[in-house]
PDB file of C-alpha atoms in Angstrom:
ATOM      1  CA  GLU A  18      10.238  14.306 -11.400  1.00  0.00           C
ATOM      2  CA  THR A  19      11.529  13.076  -8.062  1.00  0.00           C
ATOM      3  CA  GLY A  20       9.777  10.103  -6.517  1.00  0.00           C
ATOM      4  CA  VAL A  21       9.022   9.392  -2.881  1.00  0.00           C
ATOM      5  CA  THR A  22      12.159   8.888  -0.833  1.00  0.00           C
ATOM      6  CA  GLN A  23      12.402   7.514   2.684  1.00  0.00           C
ATOM      7  CA  SER A  24      15.162   7.373   5.238  1.00  0.00           C
ATOM      8  CA  PRO A  25      16.675   5.450   6.809  1.00  0.00           C
ATOM      9  CA  THR A  26      16.159   2.294   4.793  1.00  0.00           C
ATOM     10  CA  HIS A  27      16.950  -0.021   7.679  1.00  0.00           C
ATOM     11  CA  LEU A  28      17.349   0.504  11.382  1.00  0.00           C
ATOM     12  CA  ILE A  29      17.530  -1.508  14.553  1.00  0.00           C
ATOM     13  CA  LYS A  30      16.255  -0.253  17.890  1.00  0.00           C
ATOM     14  CA  THR A  31      15.694  -1.755  21.293  1.00  0.00           C
ATOM     15  CA  ARG A  32      12.423  -1.913  23.168  1.00  0.00           C
ATOM     16  CA  GLY A  33      11.526   1.373  24.844  1.00  0.00           C
ATOM     17  CA  GLN A  34      13.543   3.547  22.488  1.00  0.00           C
ATOM     18  CA  GLN A  35      12.174   6.172  20.157  1.00  0.00           C
ATOM     19  CA  VAL A  36      12.511   6.360  16.374  1.00  0.00           C
ATOM     20  CA  THR A  37      11.987   9.000  13.699  1.00  0.00           C
ATOM     21  CA  LEU A  38      11.406   8.044  10.080  1.00  0.00           C
ATOM     22  CA  ARG A  39      11.507  10.570   7.269  1.00  0.00           C
ATOM     23  CA  CYS A  40       9.791  10.909   3.948  1.00  0.00           C
ATOM     24  CA  SER A  41      10.092  13.292   1.032  1.00  0.00           C
ATOM     25  CA  SER A  42       6.981  13.365  -1.081  1.00  0.00           C
ATOM     26  CA  GLN A  43       6.920  13.263  -4.837  1.00  0.00           C
ATOM     27  CA  SER A  44       7.272  16.615  -6.513  1.00  0.00           C
ATOM     28  CA  GLY A  45       3.927  18.393  -6.689  1.00  0.00           C
ATOM     29  CA  HIS A  46       2.243  16.234  -4.046  1.00  0.00           C
ATOM     30  CA  ASN A  47       0.859  17.816  -0.900  1.00  0.00           C
ATOM     31  CA  THR A  48      -0.574  14.759   0.844  1.00  0.00           C
ATOM     32  CA  VAL A  49       1.462  12.175   2.699  1.00  0.00           C
ATOM     33  CA  SER A  50       0.222   8.934   4.235  1.00  0.00           C
ATOM     34  CA  TRP A  51       2.055   6.474   6.418  1.00  0.00           C
ATOM     35  CA  TYR A  52       1.429   2.757   6.470  1.00  0.00           C
ATOM     36  CA  GLN A  53       2.787  -0.065   8.598  1.00  0.00           C
ATOM     37  CA  GLN A  54       3.364  -3.370   6.834  1.00  0.00           C
ATOM     38  CA  ALA A  55       4.045  -6.305   9.096  1.00  0.00           C
ATOM     39  CA  LEU A  56       5.744  -9.324   7.601  1.00  0.00           C
ATOM     40  CA  GLY A  57       3.389 -11.210   5.322  1.00  0.00           C
ATOM     41  CA  GLN A  58       0.570  -8.693   5.699  1.00  0.00           C
ATOM     42  CA  GLY A  59      -0.941  -5.878   3.712  1.00  0.00           C
ATOM     43  CA  PRO A  60      -0.179  -2.276   4.632  1.00  0.00           C
ATOM     44  CA  GLN A  61      -2.158  -0.841   7.535  1.00  0.00           C
ATOM     45  CA  PHE A  62      -2.955   2.860   7.585  1.00  0.00           C
ATOM     46  CA  ILE A  63      -1.343   4.893  10.364  1.00  0.00           C
ATOM     47  CA  PHE A  64      -2.242   8.482   9.472  1.00  0.00           C
ATOM     48  CA  GLN A  65      -2.349  11.017   6.699  1.00  0.00           C
ATOM     49  CA  TYR A  66      -1.256  14.640   6.422  1.00  0.00           C
ATOM     50  CA  TYR A  67      -2.642  17.200   4.044  1.00  0.00           C
ATOM     51  CA  ARG A  68      -1.014  20.614   3.917  1.00  0.00           C
ATOM     52  CA  GLU A  69       0.643  20.160   7.315  1.00  0.00           C
ATOM     53  CA  GLU A  70      -2.492  19.023   9.143  1.00  0.00           C
ATOM     54  CA  GLU A  71      -3.465  15.509  10.188  1.00  0.00           C
ATOM     55  CA  ASN A  72      -6.271  14.397   7.924  1.00  0.00           C
ATOM     56  CA  GLY A  73      -7.186  10.972   9.217  1.00  0.00           C
ATOM     57  CA  ARG A  74      -5.777   8.402  11.570  1.00  0.00           C
ATOM     58  CA  GLY A  75      -5.937   4.637  11.776  1.00  0.00           C
ATOM     59  CA  ASN A  76      -6.122   2.415  14.829  1.00  0.00           C
ATOM     60  CA  PHE A  77      -2.672   3.130  16.165  1.00  0.00           C
ATOM     61  CA  PRO A  78      -1.875   4.342  19.699  1.00  0.00           C
ATOM     62  CA  PRO A  79      -0.817   7.937  20.438  1.00  0.00           C
ATOM     63  CA  ARG A  80       2.840   6.933  20.689  1.00  0.00           C
ATOM     64  CA  PHE A  81       2.695   6.973  16.883  1.00  0.00           C
ATOM     65  CA  SER A  82       2.845  10.622  15.888  1.00  0.00           C
ATOM     66  CA  GLY A  83       3.736  12.586  12.823  1.00  0.00           C
ATOM     67  CA  LEU A  84       4.478  15.896  11.237  1.00  0.00           C
ATOM     68  CA  GLN A  85       4.306  17.419   7.816  1.00  0.00           C
ATOM     69  CA  PHE A  86       6.519  20.343   6.910  1.00  0.00           C
ATOM     70  CA  PRO A  87       5.863  23.325   4.617  1.00  0.00           C
ATOM     71  CA  ASN A  88       7.719  21.551   1.796  1.00  0.00           C
ATOM     72  CA  TYR A  89       5.297  18.605   2.321  1.00  0.00           C
ATOM     73  CA  SER A  90       7.976  16.245   3.578  1.00  0.00           C
ATOM     74  CA  SER A  91       6.945  14.282   6.625  1.00  0.00           C
ATOM     75  CA  GLU A  92       8.133  12.483   9.720  1.00  0.00           C
ATOM     76  CA  LEU A  93       6.769   9.505  11.577  1.00  0.00           C
ATOM     77  CA  ASN A  94       7.760   9.266  15.229  1.00  0.00           C
ATOM     78  CA  VAL A  95       7.255   6.218  17.377  1.00  0.00           C
ATOM     79  CA  ASN A  96       7.876   6.403  21.105  1.00  0.00           C
ATOM     80  CA  ALA A  97       8.329   3.587  23.625  1.00  0.00           C
ATOM     81  CA  LEU A  98       9.034   1.027  20.943  1.00  0.00           C
ATOM     82  CA  GLU A  99       7.590  -2.434  21.350  1.00  0.00           C
ATOM     83  CA  LEU A 100       8.633  -5.669  19.697  1.00  0.00           C
ATOM     84  CA  ASP A 101       5.442  -5.662  17.607  1.00  0.00           C
ATOM     85  CA  ASP A 102       6.482  -2.367  16.051  1.00  0.00           C
ATOM     86  CA  SER A 103       8.978  -4.308  13.938  1.00  0.00           C
ATOM     87  CA  ALA A 104       7.721  -3.779  10.390  1.00  0.00           C
ATOM     88  CA  LEU A 105       8.240  -2.028   7.093  1.00  0.00           C
ATOM     89  CA  TYR A 106       7.002   1.553   7.310  1.00  0.00           C
ATOM     90  CA  LEU A 107       5.795   2.914   4.030  1.00  0.00           C
ATOM     91  CA  CYS A 108       5.272   6.510   3.099  1.00  0.00           C
ATOM     92  CA  ALA A 109       2.990   7.353   0.209  1.00  0.00           C
ATOM     93  CA  SER A 110       2.288  10.671  -1.415  1.00  0.00           C
ATOM     94  CA  SER A 111      -0.592  11.927  -3.493  1.00  0.00           C
ATOM     95  CA  SER A 112      -1.995  15.187  -4.704  1.00  0.00           C
ATOM     96  CA  GLY A 113      -4.978  16.917  -3.192  1.00  0.00           C
ATOM     97  CA  ARG A 114      -7.454  16.074  -0.521  1.00  0.00           C
ATOM     98  CA  ALA A 115      -9.747  13.950  -2.688  1.00  0.00           C
ATOM     99  CA  ASN A 116      -9.181  10.252  -2.334  1.00  0.00           C
ATOM    100  CA  THR A 117      -8.478   8.913  -5.790  1.00  0.00           C
ATOM    101  CA  GLY A 118      -6.818   5.790  -4.399  1.00  0.00           C
ATOM    102  CA  GLU A 119      -3.694   6.387  -6.445  1.00  0.00           C
ATOM    103  CA  LEU A 120      -0.727   6.522  -4.147  1.00  0.00           C
ATOM    104  CA  PHE A 121       2.960   6.751  -4.879  1.00  0.00           C
ATOM    105  CA  PHE A 122       4.986   4.767  -2.390  1.00  0.00           C
ATOM    106  CA  GLY A 123       8.546   4.993  -1.227  1.00  0.00           C
ATOM    107  CA  GLU A 124      10.629   1.883  -0.730  1.00  0.00           C
ATOM    108  CA  GLY A 125      10.045   1.941   2.980  1.00  0.00           C
ATOM    109  CA  SER A 126      12.005   1.975   6.213  1.00  0.00           C
ATOM    110  CA  ARG A 127      12.466  -1.431   7.771  1.00  0.00           C
ATOM    111  CA  LEU A 128      12.438  -1.179  11.545  1.00  0.00           C
ATOM    112  CA  THR A 129      13.575  -4.023  13.741  1.00  0.00           C
ATOM    113  CA  VAL A 130      12.913  -3.763  17.465  1.00  0.00           C
ATOM    114  CA  LEU A 131      14.953  -6.066  19.685  1.00  0.00           C
TER     115      LEU A 131
ATOM    116  CA  GLY B   7     -17.073  -1.513   6.748  1.00  0.00           C
ATOM    117  CA  ASP B   8     -15.467  -1.807   3.363  1.00  0.00           C
ATOM    118  CA  SER B   9     -13.009  -4.656   2.899  1.00  0.00           C
ATOM    119  CA  VAL B  10     -10.982  -6.627   0.407  1.00  0.00           C
ATOM    120  CA  THR B  11     -10.396 -10.366   0.395  1.00  0.00           C
ATOM    121  CA  GLN B  12      -7.829 -11.939  -1.842  1.00  0.00           C
ATOM    122  CA  MET B  13      -6.690 -15.494  -2.287  1.00  0.00           C
ATOM    123  CA  GLU B  14      -3.924 -16.589  -0.007  1.00  0.00           C
ATOM    124  CA  GLY B  15      -0.599 -17.584  -1.377  1.00  0.00           C
ATOM    125  CA  PRO B  16       1.998 -18.351  -2.011  1.00  0.00           C
ATOM    126  CA  VAL B  17       1.391 -19.128  -5.636  1.00  0.00           C
ATOM    127  CA  THR B  18       4.181 -20.899  -7.494  1.00  0.00           C
ATOM    128  CA  LEU B  19       4.068 -21.142 -11.277  1.00  0.00           C
ATOM    129  CA  SER B  20       6.388 -22.102 -14.073  1.00  0.00           C
ATOM    130  CA  GLU B  21       7.356 -19.500 -16.632  1.00  0.00           C
ATOM    131  CA  GLU B  22       4.693 -18.981 -19.333  1.00  0.00           C
ATOM    132  CA  ALA B  23       1.918 -20.391 -17.140  1.00  0.00           C
ATOM    133  CA  PHE B  24      -1.441 -18.658 -16.785  1.00  0.00           C
ATOM    134  CA  LEU B  25      -2.011 -16.623 -13.645  1.00  0.00           C
ATOM    135  CA  THR B  26      -5.183 -15.824 -11.770  1.00  0.00           C
ATOM    136  CA  ILE B  27      -5.233 -14.132  -8.383  1.00  0.00           C
ATOM    137  CA  ASN B  28      -8.723 -13.797  -6.968  1.00  0.00           C
ATOM    138  CA  CYS B  29      -9.968 -10.647  -5.269  1.00  0.00           C
ATOM    139  CA  THR B  30     -13.427  -9.883  -3.935  1.00  0.00           C
ATOM    140  CA  TYR B  31     -14.562  -6.766  -2.183  1.00  0.00           C
ATOM    141  CA  THR B  32     -17.267  -5.431   0.084  1.00  0.00           C
ATOM    142  CA  ALA B  33     -18.097  -1.784  -0.347  1.00  0.00           C
ATOM    143  CA  THR B  34     -20.868   0.746  -0.299  1.00  0.00           C
ATOM    144  CA  GLY B  35     -21.461   1.931  -3.816  1.00  0.00           C
ATOM    145  CA  TYR B  36     -19.077   1.291  -6.676  1.00  0.00           C
ATOM    146  CA  PRO B  37     -15.576   2.353  -5.771  1.00  0.00           C
ATOM    147  CA  SER B  38     -12.560   2.316  -8.024  1.00  0.00           C
ATOM    148  CA  LEU B  39     -10.510  -0.845  -7.669  1.00  0.00           C
ATOM    149  CA  PHE B  40      -6.768  -1.289  -7.784  1.00  0.00           C
ATOM    150  CA  TRP B  41      -4.003  -3.826  -7.987  1.00  0.00           C
ATOM    151  CA  TYR B  42      -0.690  -2.833  -6.471  1.00  0.00           C
ATOM    152  CA  VAL B  43       2.514  -4.833  -6.824  1.00  0.00           C
ATOM    153  CA  GLN B  44       5.475  -5.028  -4.473  1.00  0.00           C
ATOM    154  CA  TYR B  45       8.676  -6.369  -5.966  1.00  0.00           C
ATOM    155  CA  PRO B  46      11.289  -7.802  -3.573  1.00  0.00           C
ATOM    156  CA  GLY B  47      12.884  -5.079  -1.495  1.00  0.00           C
ATOM    157  CA  GLU B  48      10.729  -2.326  -2.919  1.00  0.00           C
ATOM    158  CA  GLY B  49       7.683  -0.294  -1.997  1.00  0.00           C
ATOM    159  CA  LEU B  50       4.287  -0.750  -3.590  1.00  0.00           C
ATOM    160  CA  GLN B  51       3.508   0.527  -7.034  1.00  0.00           C
ATOM    161  CA  LEU B  52       0.237   0.799  -8.859  1.00  0.00           C
ATOM    162  CA  LEU B  53      -0.148  -1.984 -11.421  1.00  0.00           C
ATOM    163  CA  LEU B  54      -3.598  -1.261 -12.799  1.00  0.00           C
ATOM    164  CA  LYS B  55      -6.976   0.171 -11.905  1.00  0.00           C
ATOM    165  CA  ALA B  56     -10.601   0.211 -12.970  1.00  0.00           C
ATOM    166  CA  THR B  57     -12.939   3.052 -12.116  1.00  0.00           C
ATOM    167  CA  LYS B  58     -16.379   1.628 -12.889  1.00  0.00           C
ATOM    168  CA  ALA B  59     -18.263  -1.590 -13.433  1.00  0.00           C
ATOM    169  CA  ASP B  60     -17.224  -3.649 -16.471  1.00  0.00           C
ATOM    170  CA  ASP B  61     -14.055  -1.604 -16.888  1.00  0.00           C
ATOM    171  CA  LYS B  62     -10.932  -3.598 -17.638  1.00  0.00           C
ATOM    172  CA  GLY B  63      -7.656  -2.335 -16.255  1.00  0.00           C
ATOM    173  CA  SER B  64      -4.477  -3.508 -17.950  1.00  0.00           C
ATOM    174  CA  ASN B  65      -0.741  -2.997 -17.685  1.00  0.00           C
ATOM    175  CA  LYS B  66       2.399  -5.050 -18.409  1.00  0.00           C
ATOM    176  CA  GLY B  67       0.302  -7.935 -19.717  1.00  0.00           C
ATOM    177  CA  PHE B  68      -1.837  -8.068 -16.577  1.00  0.00           C
ATOM    178  CA  GLU B  69      -5.589  -7.532 -16.740  1.00  0.00           C
ATOM    179  CA  ALA B  70      -8.436  -7.269 -14.268  1.00  0.00           C
ATOM    180  CA  THR B  71     -12.133  -6.686 -14.937  1.00  0.00           C
ATOM    181  CA  TYR B  72     -14.428  -4.901 -12.488  1.00  0.00           C
ATOM    182  CA  ARG B  73     -17.399  -7.244 -11.970  1.00  0.00           C
ATOM    183  CA  LYS B  74     -20.079  -5.661  -9.807  1.00  0.00           C
ATOM    184  CA  GLU B  75     -22.350  -8.713 -10.063  1.00  0.00           C
ATOM    185  CA  THR B  76     -19.797 -10.871  -8.316  1.00  0.00           C
ATOM    186  CA  THR B  77     -18.026  -7.987  -6.499  1.00  0.00           C
ATOM    187  CA  SER B  78     -14.754  -9.241  -7.903  1.00  0.00           C
ATOM    188  CA  PHE B  79     -11.616  -7.859  -9.509  1.00  0.00           C
ATOM    189  CA  HIS B  80      -9.491 -10.888 -10.326  1.00  0.00           C
ATOM    190  CA  LEU B  81      -5.981 -10.349 -11.664  1.00  0.00           C
ATOM    191  CA  GLU B  82      -4.930 -12.379 -14.711  1.00  0.00           C
ATOM    192  CA  LYS B  83      -1.925 -12.777 -16.947  1.00  0.00           C
ATOM    193  CA  GLY B  84      -1.692 -15.145 -19.838  1.00  0.00           C
ATOM    194  CA  SER B  85       2.015 -15.944 -19.630  1.00  0.00           C
ATOM    195  CA  VAL B  86       3.994 -15.101 -16.521  1.00  0.00           C
ATOM    196  CA  GLN B  87       7.703 -14.393 -16.439  1.00  0.00           C
ATOM    197  CA  VAL B  88      10.290 -14.819 -13.710  1.00  0.00           C
ATOM    198  CA  SER B  89      10.343 -11.023 -13.393  1.00  0.00           C
ATOM    199  CA  ASP B  90       6.678 -11.105 -12.312  1.00  0.00           C
ATOM    200  CA  SER B  91       7.689 -12.675  -9.010  1.00  0.00           C
ATOM    201  CA  ALA B  92       6.327 -10.272  -6.426  1.00  0.00           C
ATOM    202  CA  VAL B  93       3.544  -9.732  -3.913  1.00  0.00           C
ATOM    203  CA  TYR B  94       0.265  -8.525  -5.374  1.00  0.00           C
ATOM    204  CA  PHE B  95      -2.274  -6.499  -3.394  1.00  0.00           C
ATOM    205  CA  CYS B  96      -5.868  -5.803  -4.270  1.00  0.00           C
ATOM    206  CA  ALA B  97      -7.128  -2.485  -2.885  1.00  0.00           C
ATOM    207  CA  LEU B  98     -10.013  -0.064  -2.834  1.00  0.00           C
ATOM    208  CA  PRO B  99     -10.274   3.537  -1.651  1.00  0.00           C
ATOM    209  CA  ASN B 100     -11.690   4.232   1.743  1.00  0.00           C
ATOM    210  CA  TYR B 101     -14.036   7.178   1.602  1.00  0.00           C
ATOM    211  CA  GLY B 102     -14.696   7.356   5.285  1.00  0.00           C
ATOM    212  CA  GLY B 103     -13.696   5.984   8.653  1.00  0.00           C
ATOM    213  CA  SER B 104     -10.200   5.507   9.906  1.00  0.00           C
ATOM    214  CA  GLN B 105      -8.764   3.139   7.370  1.00  0.00           C
ATOM    215  CA  GLY B 106      -6.965   5.735   5.369  1.00  0.00           C
ATOM    216  CA  ASN B 107      -7.017   6.343   1.712  1.00  0.00           C
ATOM    217  CA  LEU B 108      -6.591   2.722   0.643  1.00  0.00           C
ATOM    218  CA  ILE B 109      -7.807  -0.559   2.078  1.00  0.00           C
ATOM    219  CA  PHE B 110      -5.499  -3.404   1.106  1.00  0.00           C
ATOM    220  CA  GLY B 111      -5.935  -7.118   0.975  1.00  0.00           C
ATOM    221  CA  LYS B 112      -3.358  -9.252   2.728  1.00  0.00           C
ATOM    222  CA  GLY B 113      -1.384  -9.803  -0.441  1.00  0.00           C
ATOM    223  CA  THR B 114      -0.631 -12.824  -2.601  1.00  0.00           C
ATOM    224  CA  LYS B 115       2.972 -13.812  -3.125  1.00  0.00           C
ATOM    225  CA  LEU B 116       3.757 -15.063  -6.607  1.00  0.00           C
ATOM    226  CA  SER B 117       6.913 -17.005  -7.392  1.00  0.00           C
ATOM    227  CA  VAL B 118       7.656 -17.836 -11.011  1.00  0.00           C
ATOM    228  CA  LYS B 119      10.212 -20.560 -11.703  1.00  0.00           C
ATOM    229  CA  PRO B 120      12.197 -20.706 -14.946  1.00  0.00           C
TER     230      PRO B 120
END
């Protein structure tokens, strides 16, 4: 069984640039969620995809967008990067639409915006 | 809305000391409750859960009991090891609104010294 994998693991961007983060869900999982974890804070929900459709969104501006592909992998795109976007971005997968609260997380992509 | 409050860290203990990390919650109904752990440089992983009142979740020597009277789910371990050094997050599922599938506390960093 393959776990959740994310890429890249680290990246540095400058303010105003755009970034794409990628996530492969755990085998058999069709739901992917993205979280932003600022330094010293708990993860904050960005959005969730279930079977290629957005299935919930947190309080993040529209410049945060995403996709889920037929193989259930996912992308998080952030446009017009700001300094406050510096954080660890976590992808989590789960199975089904029901919210059991059990998520399987990747190791994250650490984004630094200069 | 639903929320989780956990004790602020950091917590520094000597090896074999007793650990308690407090967590209280506010929720409609009786949700499942979770503790997730984040080891240095890694993503979050589920440590233990409890699905109903008076349930005790346990894993790797850690325990937490779901107390609906005090709306608490405190994490305990009788004898901590250096390898337990990590950040611990209390969480509950979000069944509505825009907070995603899990609502996390801010995390408590535990450092165990040999």
